[in-house]
C-alpha cells in the first residue's frame, strides 16, 4: 500500500482557516476527497493521510468524518491545544477513532523557539507517546533539536523537510541542523512542500541538493512521501512531484512509499 502521508482537505464555509484568504486565489476554494482521488490513482498511490490545516479540534473531527466515509483516507493528523487543561482528555477522545494518527501544532507560527519545551505540554506529549500517536512538526530546524532529545519515546515527523530556503539557494545552516536532528532514531522526515519553498519557476536541479541531503542523513528508512496537495498547486502538479520523488529515490521508492508510513505512524492500519 503506497501512501501519500501529507495532504489537506478544506471547506471554506467551515470558517476556521485563519490563514486562508482570497489573496491565495489558487487555494481559495473547497478541496475535497473527490478532487484528490483521481490524482492519487493517476500517480499509482493507494491511500493518504489527511493533515490539519486549522488550529481547531472541530477541523480534526471534520477530517475524521471524511476518513470514515472514504476508506482510502487511511488516517488523520489533527490539532489539539497542547497547553490547555483539556489537552489530555481531548487526545484520549480523538484516539478512540482508529484513524486518528497524531497531532500537529503549528510551530512555525510560534515566535518563541522554546515553546515546545514548556512544562505545560508534558502531560499531553506523554499521553501521545503512551497512545502511540505521532507528533508532526511543522517547524524550522531551530525548534526541534532539544525537543527530540527530551522526548525519545515520541515518534516525530518533520514536515516539508523543515522548509529549506530553496528559492534563494541557501543550504546552510539548514543542512547541518537536519544532520544533527537525524541522529535521533525516532525522527522521520517528509519529502513534501519543497516545490513551494522553491517557487513557481523551480527545476529538478534546484531541488536535487536538498533531496539528496535528506536521503543521505535520514536514509531511505526514515523518509516519507507527501504531496502537500493542494498547497502544491501554487508551484507544481501532483503527478510531476510524485514522478520526481520516485526518480530521486530510485530503488528506495517502495520503502519510502509503502513501508515507512507504518513505521512513522504506528496506529496506521495495514488494510
XYZ file of N, CA and C in Angstrom:
813
model
N 0.845 -1.190 0.000
C 0.000 0.000 0.000
C 0.890 1.253 0.000
N 0.801 2.041 -1.057
C 1.622 3.245 -1.204
C 0.830 4.448 -0.689
N 1.457 5.206 0.208
C 0.735 6.236 0.956
C 1.326 7.620 0.695
N 0.449 8.565 0.380
C 0.779 9.990 0.434
C 0.541 10.424 1.873
N 1.608 10.732 2.595
C 1.479 10.976 4.040
C 1.173 12.428 4.396
N 0.930 13.273 3.378
C 0.692 14.676 3.736
C -0.141 15.374 2.668
N -1.408 15.539 2.956
C -2.290 16.342 2.114
C -3.391 16.929 2.989
N -4.094 17.880 2.420
C -5.113 18.612 3.172
C -6.446 18.581 2.449
N -7.517 18.680 3.227
C -8.844 18.985 2.706
C -9.341 20.215 3.445
N -10.117 21.034 2.758
C -10.810 22.101 3.473
C -12.082 22.515 2.748
N -12.977 23.056 3.549
C -14.268 23.548 3.082
C -14.429 24.955 3.644
N -14.376 25.957 2.777
C -14.293 27.340 3.231
C -15.422 27.725 4.175
N -16.600 27.181 3.947
C -17.744 27.552 4.776
C -17.577 27.153 6.233
N -16.628 26.259 6.513
C -16.400 25.875 7.913
C -15.841 27.044 8.717
N -15.036 27.903 8.080
C -14.691 29.191 8.669
C -13.571 29.215 9.683
N -12.770 28.146 9.810
C -11.704 28.200 10.821
C -10.294 28.148 10.216
N -10.162 28.528 8.953
C -8.853 28.562 8.301
C -8.351 30.006 8.312
N -7.752 30.417 9.408
C -7.402 31.819 9.596
C -6.369 32.310 8.586
N -5.566 31.408 8.052
C -4.501 31.792 7.126
C -4.968 31.871 5.680
N -6.144 31.344 5.382
C -6.606 31.176 4.008
C -7.482 32.365 3.623
N -6.999 33.168 2.669
C -7.697 34.384 2.275
C -7.814 34.447 0.755
N -8.668 35.322 0.244
C -8.809 35.450 -1.208
C -7.510 35.799 -1.921
N -6.529 36.356 -1.206
C -5.238 36.658 -1.831
C -4.556 35.399 -2.357
N -4.842 34.261 -1.732
C -4.303 32.974 -2.189
C -5.310 32.353 -3.161
N -5.472 33.010 -4.300
C -6.564 32.658 -5.208
C -6.584 31.185 -5.613
N -5.420 30.560 -5.943
C -5.487 29.150 -6.359
C -5.978 28.205 -5.261
N -5.883 28.640 -4.003
C -6.267 27.784 -2.884
C -7.610 28.160 -2.279
N -8.138 29.310 -2.682
C -9.328 29.835 -2.008
C -10.603 29.246 -2.614
N -10.748 27.958 -2.414
C -11.957 27.227 -2.768
C -11.960 25.934 -1.975
N -13.037 25.192 -2.026
C -13.086 23.907 -1.351
C -12.177 22.902 -2.058
N -11.483 22.110 -1.270
C -10.710 20.974 -1.778
C -11.155 19.741 -0.998
N -11.744 18.791 -1.713
C -12.450 17.674 -1.098
C -11.938 16.345 -1.641
N -12.322 15.235 -1.023
C -11.839 13.935 -1.496
C -12.089 13.678 -2.983
N -13.196 14.161 -3.505
C -13.485 13.943 -4.922
C -12.473 14.644 -5.828
N -11.837 15.687 -5.336
C -10.798 16.374 -6.111
C -9.485 15.601 -6.108
N -9.183 14.958 -4.999
C -7.889 14.288 -4.851
C -7.867 12.891 -5.438
N -8.952 12.156 -5.346
C -8.927 10.741 -5.696
C -8.390 10.477 -7.112
N -8.800 11.222 -8.145
C -8.239 10.947 -9.478
C -6.732 11.180 -9.555
N -6.232 12.176 -8.843
C -4.790 12.451 -8.838
C -4.030 11.319 -8.163
N -4.586 10.823 -7.088
C -3.979 9.723 -6.350
C -3.880 8.487 -7.231
N -4.963 8.155 -7.896
C -4.979 6.968 -8.754
C -4.014 7.114 -9.919
N -3.960 8.301 -10.521
C -3.068 8.517 -11.651
C -1.602 8.384 -11.253
N -1.293 8.699 -10.001
C 0.083 8.605 -9.507
C 0.426 7.217 -8.974
N -0.523 6.289 -9.017
C -0.257 4.938 -8.548
C -0.175 4.820 -7.044
N -0.915 5.663 -6.334
C -0.917 5.638 -4.873
C -2.259 5.093 -4.376
N -2.225 4.483 -3.188
C -3.379 3.739 -2.692
C -4.126 4.430 -1.567
N -3.485 5.354 -0.878
C -4.137 5.982 0.258
C -3.416 7.239 0.671
N -4.025 7.964 1.602
C -3.448 9.225 2.064
C -3.591 9.351 3.579
N -2.825 10.284 4.113
C -3.007 10.789 5.468
C -3.379 12.259 5.350
N -4.553 12.621 5.854
C -5.013 14.000 5.836
C -4.463 14.722 7.065
N -3.888 15.900 6.837
C -3.225 16.666 7.890
C -3.988 17.963 8.122
N -4.067 18.353 9.389
C -4.821 19.544 9.769
C -4.333 20.783 9.017
N -5.275 21.690 8.757
C -4.962 22.989 8.173
C -5.536 24.127 9.003
N -6.149 23.793 10.144
C -6.724 24.796 11.041
C -6.414 24.395 12.477
N -6.215 25.391 13.322
C -5.909 25.105 14.726
C -7.211 25.020 15.528
N -7.971 23.943 15.218
C -9.214 23.707 15.948
C -9.481 22.214 16.016
N -10.035 21.769 17.133
C -10.448 20.370 17.238
C -11.619 20.074 16.317
N -12.417 21.093 16.026
C -13.553 20.885 15.130
C -13.070 20.451 13.749
N -11.957 21.011 13.285
C -11.446 20.587 11.987
C -10.946 19.153 12.045
N -10.335 18.763 13.152
C -9.902 17.375 13.294
C -11.091 16.431 13.215
N -12.183 16.767 13.883
C -13.401 15.953 13.792
C -13.920 15.902 12.354
N -13.839 17.023 11.651
C -14.273 17.069 10.246
C -13.424 16.121 9.392
N -12.102 16.151 9.570
C -11.231 15.265 8.795
C -11.504 13.798 9.125
N -11.742 13.498 10.382
C -12.064 12.119 10.759
C -13.395 11.680 10.150
N -14.329 12.601 10.004
C -15.597 12.247 9.364
C -15.386 11.928 7.888
N -14.477 12.642 7.222
C -14.146 12.318 5.837
C -13.483 10.943 5.754
N -12.576 10.676 6.686
C -11.889 9.382 6.687
C -12.858 8.232 6.914
N -13.895 8.473 7.703
C -14.897 7.420 7.943
C -15.686 7.104 6.682
N -15.804 8.073 5.779
C -16.591 7.870 4.566
C -15.767 7.398 3.371
N -14.441 7.499 3.477
C -13.567 7.153 2.351
C -12.449 6.249 2.872
N -12.484 4.977 2.514
C -11.535 4.049 3.110
C -10.101 4.318 2.672
N -9.904 5.045 1.565
C -8.548 5.357 1.108
C -7.916 6.508 1.887
N -8.695 7.243 2.673
C -8.113 8.195 3.633
C -7.752 7.374 4.861
N -6.497 6.981 4.949
C -6.065 5.982 5.924
C -5.882 6.534 7.328
N -5.740 7.841 7.438
C -5.546 8.399 8.765
C -5.599 9.909 8.750
N -5.612 10.477 9.961
C -5.705 11.923 10.151
C -4.675 12.353 11.188
N -3.948 13.395 10.859
C -3.109 14.099 11.829
C -3.827 15.397 12.160
N -4.245 15.541 13.398
C -5.111 16.647 13.776
C -4.431 17.677 14.661
N -5.265 18.413 15.402
C -4.793 19.513 16.247
C -5.531 19.495 17.567
N -4.762 19.725 18.639
C -5.288 19.950 19.981
C -4.420 21.037 20.607
N -5.008 21.887 21.423
C -4.230 22.869 22.182
C -3.466 22.123 23.271
N -2.187 21.889 23.040
C -1.407 21.037 23.930
C -1.166 21.659 25.298
N -1.349 22.958 25.414
C -1.167 23.635 26.705
C -2.445 23.693 27.539
N -3.568 23.382 26.935
C -4.853 23.540 27.630
C -5.022 22.484 28.716
N -5.798 22.821 29.722
C -6.120 21.859 30.778
C -6.886 20.659 30.213
N -7.548 20.877 29.092
C -8.351 19.815 28.473
C -7.563 18.979 27.463
N -6.251 19.223 27.335
C -5.485 18.562 26.277
C -5.527 17.042 26.394
N -5.274 16.513 27.579
C -5.209 15.054 27.736
C -6.556 14.404 27.424
N -7.678 14.862 28.012
C -8.948 14.230 27.627
C -9.302 14.418 26.154
N -8.901 15.536 25.564
C -9.157 15.732 24.134
C -8.396 14.710 23.302
N -7.143 14.478 23.647
C -6.340 13.489 22.922
C -6.933 12.097 23.106
N -7.322 11.789 24.316
C -7.914 10.469 24.584
C -9.220 10.284 23.813
N -10.026 11.332 23.721
C -11.283 11.246 22.961
C -11.000 10.972 21.488
N -10.095 11.749 20.901
C -9.793 11.588 19.487
C -9.195 10.216 19.196
N -8.392 9.723 20.137
C -7.712 8.442 19.925
C -8.665 7.253 19.950
N -9.895 7.457 20.357
C -10.878 6.372 20.259
C -11.205 6.049 18.798
N -10.910 6.995 17.909
C -11.078 6.737 16.473
C -9.786 6.102 15.956
N -9.850 4.899 15.405
C -8.619 4.221 14.973
C -7.869 4.933 13.855
N -8.545 5.858 13.158
C -7.858 6.583 12.092
C -7.169 7.863 12.584
N -7.247 8.121 13.866
C -6.530 9.266 14.431
C -5.090 8.842 14.688
N -4.151 9.470 13.979
C -2.752 9.018 13.992
C -1.814 9.913 14.779
N -2.176 11.179 14.959
C -1.238 12.066 15.636
C -1.731 13.496 15.629
N -0.834 14.382 16.058
C -1.158 15.802 16.202
C -0.075 16.657 15.560
N -0.499 17.836 15.099
C 0.443 18.804 14.551
C 0.136 20.188 15.099
N 0.902 20.665 16.082
C 0.809 22.080 16.439
C 1.488 22.897 15.352
N 1.012 24.111 15.131
C 1.533 24.933 14.038
C 2.736 25.734 14.531
N 3.839 25.006 14.736
C 5.002 25.564 15.413
C 5.679 26.680 14.645
N 5.612 26.647 13.334
C 6.326 27.673 12.586
C 5.721 29.057 12.813
N 4.483 29.105 13.309
C 3.836 30.386 13.576
C 4.040 30.859 15.011
N 4.791 30.096 15.808
C 5.053 30.459 17.202
C 6.455 31.047 17.291
N 6.541 32.310 17.696
C 7.826 33.019 17.659
C 8.825 32.462 18.665
N 8.341 31.984 19.793
C 9.235 31.538 20.863
C 9.786 30.141 20.553
N 11.097 30.062 20.329
C 11.716 28.780 19.993
C 11.482 27.730 21.062
N 11.453 28.152 22.311
C 11.374 27.200 23.422
C 9.945 26.817 23.777
N 8.961 27.259 23.003
C 7.566 26.946 23.342
C 7.352 25.458 23.512
N 7.899 24.661 22.621
C 7.640 23.226 22.650
C 8.323 22.538 23.834
N 9.138 23.291 24.591
C 9.781 22.750 25.782
C 9.078 23.168 27.070
N 7.974 23.906 26.955
C 7.243 24.330 28.151
C 6.778 23.109 28.945
N 6.954 23.126 30.269
C 6.462 22.008 31.089
C 4.973 21.750 30.930
N 4.196 22.786 30.593
C 2.744 22.615 30.451
C 2.377 21.630 29.351
N 3.270 21.417 28.389
C 2.992 20.475 27.302
C 3.259 19.027 27.708
N 3.978 18.829 28.820
C 4.430 17.496 29.204
C 3.329 16.452 29.298
N 2.222 16.722 29.996
C 1.171 15.693 30.092
C 0.594 15.296 28.738
N 0.374 16.263 27.855
C -0.177 15.945 26.536
C 0.807 15.113 25.721
N 2.081 15.466 25.765
C 3.087 14.731 24.999
C 3.268 13.322 25.552
N 3.210 13.186 26.874
C 3.302 11.848 27.463
C 2.111 10.989 27.055
N 0.933 11.598 26.980
C -0.259 10.864 26.540
C -0.114 10.429 25.095
N 0.416 11.306 24.268
C 0.651 10.932 22.868
C 1.576 9.724 22.772
N 2.677 9.748 23.493
C 3.616 8.631 23.440
C 2.959 7.338 23.931
N 2.186 7.445 25.004
C 1.527 6.269 25.572
C 0.549 5.646 24.578
N -0.137 6.481 23.808
C -1.147 6.011 22.862
C -0.567 5.723 21.476
N 0.750 5.802 21.329
C 1.430 5.527 20.051
C 1.019 6.523 18.973
N 0.746 7.746 19.388
C 0.458 8.810 18.444
C 1.767 9.471 18.002
N 1.728 10.095 16.850
C 2.913 10.702 16.248
C 2.790 12.219 16.298
N 3.914 12.865 16.543
C 3.996 14.327 16.605
C 4.498 14.829 15.259
N 3.599 15.435 14.471
C 4.019 16.055 13.211
C 4.540 17.453 13.519
N 5.717 17.761 13.019
C 6.393 19.003 13.371
C 6.485 19.907 12.154
N 5.620 20.913 12.114
C 5.690 21.959 11.103
C 6.636 23.018 11.643
N 7.925 22.828 11.398
C 8.936 23.583 12.129
C 10.040 24.065 11.206
N 10.763 25.032 11.712
C 12.100 25.330 11.226
C 13.075 24.579 12.125
N 14.261 24.212 11.649
C 15.133 23.301 12.415
C 15.478 23.772 13.812
N 15.525 25.094 14.028
C 15.951 25.585 15.340
C 14.995 25.158 16.457
N 13.758 24.827 16.105
C 12.782 24.464 17.122
C 13.017 23.074 17.709
N 13.716 22.201 17.017
C 13.484 20.782 17.199
C 14.545 20.008 17.973
N 15.804 20.447 17.953
C 16.866 19.569 18.431
C 16.721 19.220 19.907
N 16.443 20.204 20.753
C 16.287 19.914 22.179
C 15.030 19.094 22.433
N 13.978 19.362 21.682
C 12.709 18.661 21.863
C 12.862 17.165 21.635
N 13.486 16.761 20.542
C 13.569 15.328 20.250
C 14.482 14.621 21.239
N 15.450 15.326 21.789
C 16.287 14.722 22.820
C 15.512 14.520 24.118
N 14.573 15.411 24.396
C 13.803 15.336 25.642
C 12.724 14.257 25.592
N 12.191 13.950 24.395
C 11.088 13.000 24.262
C 11.478 11.842 23.335
N 12.375 10.980 23.789
C 12.870 9.914 22.899
C 11.838 8.845 22.569
N 10.737 8.762 23.341
C 9.719 7.732 23.099
C 8.579 8.215 22.212
N 8.681 9.437 21.731
C 7.625 10.023 20.908
C 8.096 10.091 19.456
N 7.402 9.371 18.569
C 7.729 9.484 17.145
C 7.476 10.916 16.676
N 8.452 11.460 15.957
C 8.362 12.814 15.418
C 8.536 12.740 13.909
N 7.663 13.417 13.189
C 7.762 13.508 11.741
C 7.934 14.975 11.363
N 9.045 15.297 10.719
C 9.298 16.664 10.278
C 8.578 16.892 8.956
N 7.735 17.894 8.915
C 7.016 18.227 7.686
C 7.882 19.080 6.767
N 7.766 18.831 5.481
C 8.327 19.687 4.431
C 9.844 19.860 4.539
N 10.525 18.820 5.019
C 11.979 18.899 5.123
C 12.454 20.058 5.969
N 11.590 20.538 6.888
C 11.877 21.695 7.741
C 12.074 22.975 6.923
N 11.453 23.024 5.734
C 11.306 24.257 4.955
C 12.643 24.949 4.638
N 13.541 24.288 3.907
C 14.778 24.963 3.499
C 14.477 26.112 2.540
N 15.376 27.083 2.515
C 15.178 28.282 1.686
C 15.696 28.031 0.272
N 14.984 27.161 -0.437
C 15.421 26.744 -1.769
C 15.343 27.898 -2.756
N 14.392 28.780 -2.577
C 14.179 29.873 -3.537
C 15.393 30.773 -3.673
N 16.219 30.836 -2.631
C 17.430 31.660 -2.721
C 18.701 30.818 -2.678
N 18.554 29.492 -2.792
C 19.715 28.620 -2.852
C 20.468 28.475 -1.546
N 19.837 28.820 -0.421
C 20.509 28.754 0.869
C 20.502 27.321 1.389
N 21.662 26.797 1.699
C 21.802 25.400 2.108
C 22.178 25.262 3.583
N 22.965 26.164 4.083
C 23.355 26.205 5.482
C 22.671 27.382 6.170
N 22.376 27.264 7.461
C 22.696 26.147 8.376
C 21.689 25.003 8.350
N 20.698 25.090 7.435
C 19.678 24.039 7.364
C 20.284 22.645 7.303
N 21.282 22.463 6.452
C 21.837 21.118 6.234
C 22.454 20.561 7.511
N 23.190 21.390 8.242
C 23.809 20.918 9.488
C 22.757 20.631 10.548
N 21.739 21.474 10.622
C 20.659 21.234 11.589
C 19.973 19.897 11.302
N 19.687 19.629 10.044
C 18.997 18.387 9.696
C 19.872 17.167 9.985
N 21.162 17.283 9.763
C 22.070 16.174 10.085
C 22.033 15.887 11.585
N 22.037 16.929 12.414
C 22.015 16.735 13.869
C 20.686 16.125 14.319
N 19.584 16.598 13.763
C 18.269 16.067 14.138
C 18.149 14.602 13.728
N 18.708 14.264 12.573
C 18.609 12.886 12.070
C 19.355 11.886 12.941
N 20.201 12.356 13.848
C 20.884 11.445 14.770
C 19.924 10.777 15.740
N 18.709 11.304 15.870
C 17.719 10.762 16.799
C 16.842 9.758 16.042
N 16.871 8.498 16.429
C 16.245 7.456 15.592
C 14.731 7.495 15.537
N 14.073 8.243 16.437
C 12.606 8.305 16.413
C 12.093 9.399 15.487
N 13.009 10.082 14.791
C 12.621 11.201 13.930
C 12.586 10.752 12.472
N 11.462 11.044 11.809
C 11.277 10.804 10.383
C 11.136 12.160 9.684
N 11.258 12.156 8.367
C 11.167 13.411 7.626
C 10.350 13.210 6.362
N 9.420 14.128 6.121
C 8.603 14.072 4.911
C 9.282 14.825 3.770
N 9.372 14.144 2.643
C 9.726 14.814 1.392
C 8.426 15.408 0.871
N 8.179 16.633 1.257
C 6.919 17.309 0.921
C 7.175 18.804 0.971
N 6.328 19.558 0.269
C 6.371 21.007 0.386
C 7.576 21.689 -0.211
N 8.476 20.960 -0.827
C 9.724 21.573 -1.279
C 9.528 22.431 -2.512
N 8.592 22.072 -3.380
C 8.394 22.907 -4.564
C 7.842 24.277 -4.173
N 7.043 24.327 -3.119
C 6.530 25.608 -2.652
C 7.654 26.471 -2.102
N 8.615 25.846 -1.434
C 9.773 26.586 -0.937
C 10.685 27.042 -2.072
N 10.640 26.336 -3.202
C 11.497 26.684 -4.331
C 10.904 27.793 -5.193
N 9.567 27.885 -5.238
C 8.926 28.903 -6.063
C 8.424 28.337 -7.375
N 7.619 29.137 -8.070
C 6.898 28.646 -9.238
C 7.809 28.252 -10.390
N 9.018 28.823 -10.488
C 9.900 28.552 -11.622
C 10.980 27.519 -11.278
N 10.726 26.654 -10.326
C 11.721 25.674 -9.888
C 12.030 24.677 -11.010
N 13.220 24.098 -10.884
C 13.621 22.996 -11.754
C 14.070 21.837 -10.872
N 14.095 20.608 -11.403
C 14.615 19.488 -10.610
C 16.016 19.732 -10.074
N 16.832 20.455 -10.821
C 18.189 20.738 -10.356
C 18.195 21.621 -9.113
N 17.197 22.500 -8.987
C 17.102 23.340 -7.787
C 16.856 22.503 -6.542
N 16.052 21.458 -6.689
C 15.668 20.631 -5.545
C 16.695 19.555 -5.219
N 17.493 19.164 -6.196
C 18.347 17.985 -6.050
C 19.253 18.017 -4.830
N 19.960 19.106 -4.515
C 20.848 19.071 -3.341
C 20.104 18.827 -2.037
N 18.899 19.354 -1.927
C 18.112 19.225 -0.705
C 17.552 17.807 -0.576
N 17.041 17.277 -1.671
C 16.549 15.904 -1.655
C 17.673 14.920 -1.342
N 18.814 15.103 -1.965
C 19.923 14.190 -1.736
C 20.438 14.282 -0.305
N 20.431 15.483 0.258
C 20.892 15.631 1.647
C 19.947 14.917 2.606
N 18.644 15.057 2.394
C 17.692 14.358 3.259
C 17.850 12.848 3.133
N 18.062 12.380 1.927
C 18.268 10.949 1.725
C 19.553 10.476 2.405
N 20.560 11.302 2.374
C 21.838 10.923 2.992
C 21.742 10.873 4.515
N 21.131 11.899 5.133
C 21.197 11.979 6.592
C 20.124 11.135 7.281
N 18.947 11.001 6.669
C 17.898 10.180 7.272
C 17.938 8.750 6.761
N 18.513 8.552 5.589
C 18.493 7.230 4.984
C 17.118 6.907 4.449
N 16.997 5.917 3.584
C 15.687 5.602 2.999
C 14.677 5.066 3.995
N 15.124 4.604 5.163
C 14.199 4.006 6.127
C 13.455 5.022 6.985
N 13.808 6.319 6.881
C 13.124 7.314 7.718
C 12.643 8.508 6.901
N 12.431 8.293 5.618
C 11.819 9.315 4.770
C 10.398 8.896 4.391
N 9.545 9.883 4.191
C 8.155 9.678 3.804
C 7.851 10.557 2.600
N 6.938 10.090 1.755
C 6.469 10.907 0.643
C 5.217 11.662 1.058
N 5.198 12.956 0.746
C 3.993 13.755 0.939
C 3.815 14.713 -0.228
N 2.595 14.884 -0.653
C 2.328 15.790 -1.772
C 2.165 17.243 -1.330
N 1.659 17.450 -0.135
C 1.227 18.761 0.346
C 0.135 19.350 -0.563
N -0.608 18.490 -1.222
C -1.763 18.949 -2.004
C -2.839 19.472 -1.054
N -3.542 20.549 -1.388
C -3.478 21.322 -2.620
C -2.521 22.493 -2.590
N -1.784 22.715 -1.477
C -0.803 23.801 -1.451
C 0.222 23.612 -2.570
N 0.499 22.362 -2.895
C 1.370 22.029 -4.026
C 0.990 22.788 -5.292
N -0.296 23.065 -5.472
C -0.774 23.693 -6.700
C -0.201 25.095 -6.920
N 0.334 25.713 -5.866
C 0.940 27.035 -6.010
C 2.198 26.984 -6.875
N 2.855 25.814 -6.934
C 4.149 25.766 -7.621
C 4.384 24.470 -8.386
N 3.390 23.609 -8.495
C 3.638 22.339 -9.165
C 2.367 21.556 -9.393
N 2.541 20.323 -9.833
C 1.433 19.425 -10.131
C 1.662 18.092 -9.417
N 0.568 17.469 -9.029
C 0.664 16.238 -8.242
C 1.505 15.190 -8.961
N 1.202 14.921 -10.219
C 1.868 13.831 -10.929
C 3.353 14.101 -11.122
N 3.719 15.334 -11.457
C 5.138 15.638 -11.687
C 5.932 15.564 -10.392
N 5.324 15.970 -9.265
C 6.021 15.864 -7.982
C 6.222 14.402 -7.591
N 5.191 13.588 -7.752
C 5.318 12.165 -7.432
C 6.373 11.503 -8.318
N 6.379 11.861 -9.602
C 7.375 11.279 -10.519
C 8.790 11.688 -10.131
N 8.976 12.950 -9.753
C 10.306 13.422 -9.378
C 10.816 12.701 -8.135
N 9.948 12.528 -7.152
C 10.371 11.841 -5.929
C 10.719 10.392 -6.228
N 9.902 9.723 -7.015
C 10.205 8.336 -7.377
C 11.540 8.245 -8.115
N 11.784 9.160 -9.041
C 13.042 9.148 -9.793
C 14.229 9.373 -8.857
N 14.091 10.290 -7.913
C 15.181 10.584 -6.975
C 15.469 9.394 -6.075
N 14.415 8.748 -5.603
C 14.581 7.636 -4.669
C 15.006 6.344 -5.361
N 14.668 6.212 -6.629
C 15.047 5.041 -7.428
C 14.631 3.759 -6.705
N 15.579 2.896 -6.405
C 15.264 1.589 -5.806
C 14.676 1.709 -4.406
N 14.825 2.874 -3.766
C 14.302 3.064 -2.412
C 12.865 3.572 -2.392
N 12.276 3.786 -3.564
C 10.949 4.394 -3.613
C 9.899 3.558 -2.888
N 9.936 2.239 -3.067
C 8.928 1.402 -2.427
C 9.050 1.432 -0.908
N 10.280 1.497 -0.405
C 10.469 1.606 1.048
C 9.818 2.872 1.570
N 10.051 3.978 0.885
C 9.533 5.272 1.340
C 8.015 5.330 1.215
N 7.483 4.822 0.118
C 6.049 4.934 -0.136
C 5.212 3.906 0.615
N 5.735 2.688 0.738
C 4.894 1.577 1.183
C 5.279 0.984 2.534
N 6.465 1.241 3.014
C 6.880 0.660 4.298
C 6.947 1.713 5.406
N 7.592 2.822 5.102
C 7.879 3.798 6.155
C 6.653 4.439 6.787
N 5.542 4.651 6.053
C 4.383 5.245 6.732
C 3.931 4.455 7.956
N 4.069 3.148 7.906
C 3.619 2.311 9.024
C 4.616 2.323 10.181
N 5.840 2.695 9.905
C 6.839 2.838 10.962
C 6.717 4.199 11.637
N 6.476 5.224 10.839
C 6.362 6.573 11.392
C 5.059 6.772 12.152
N 3.990 6.119 11.672
C 2.654 6.239 12.279
C 2.219 4.854 12.755
N 2.563 4.471 13.970
C 2.297 3.092 14.434
C 0.828 2.713 14.437
N -0.076 3.692 14.505
C -1.507 3.380 14.519
C -2.098 3.190 13.121
N -1.310 3.437 12.093
C -1.792 3.313 10.719
C -2.114 1.861 10.398
N -3.344 1.603 9.988
C -3.773 0.243 9.684
C -3.205 -0.209 8.343
N -2.881 -1.492 8.250
C -2.250 -2.018 7.035
C -3.267 -2.578 6.048
N -4.524 -2.292 6.246
C -5.555 -2.764 5.323
C -6.365 -1.582 4.810
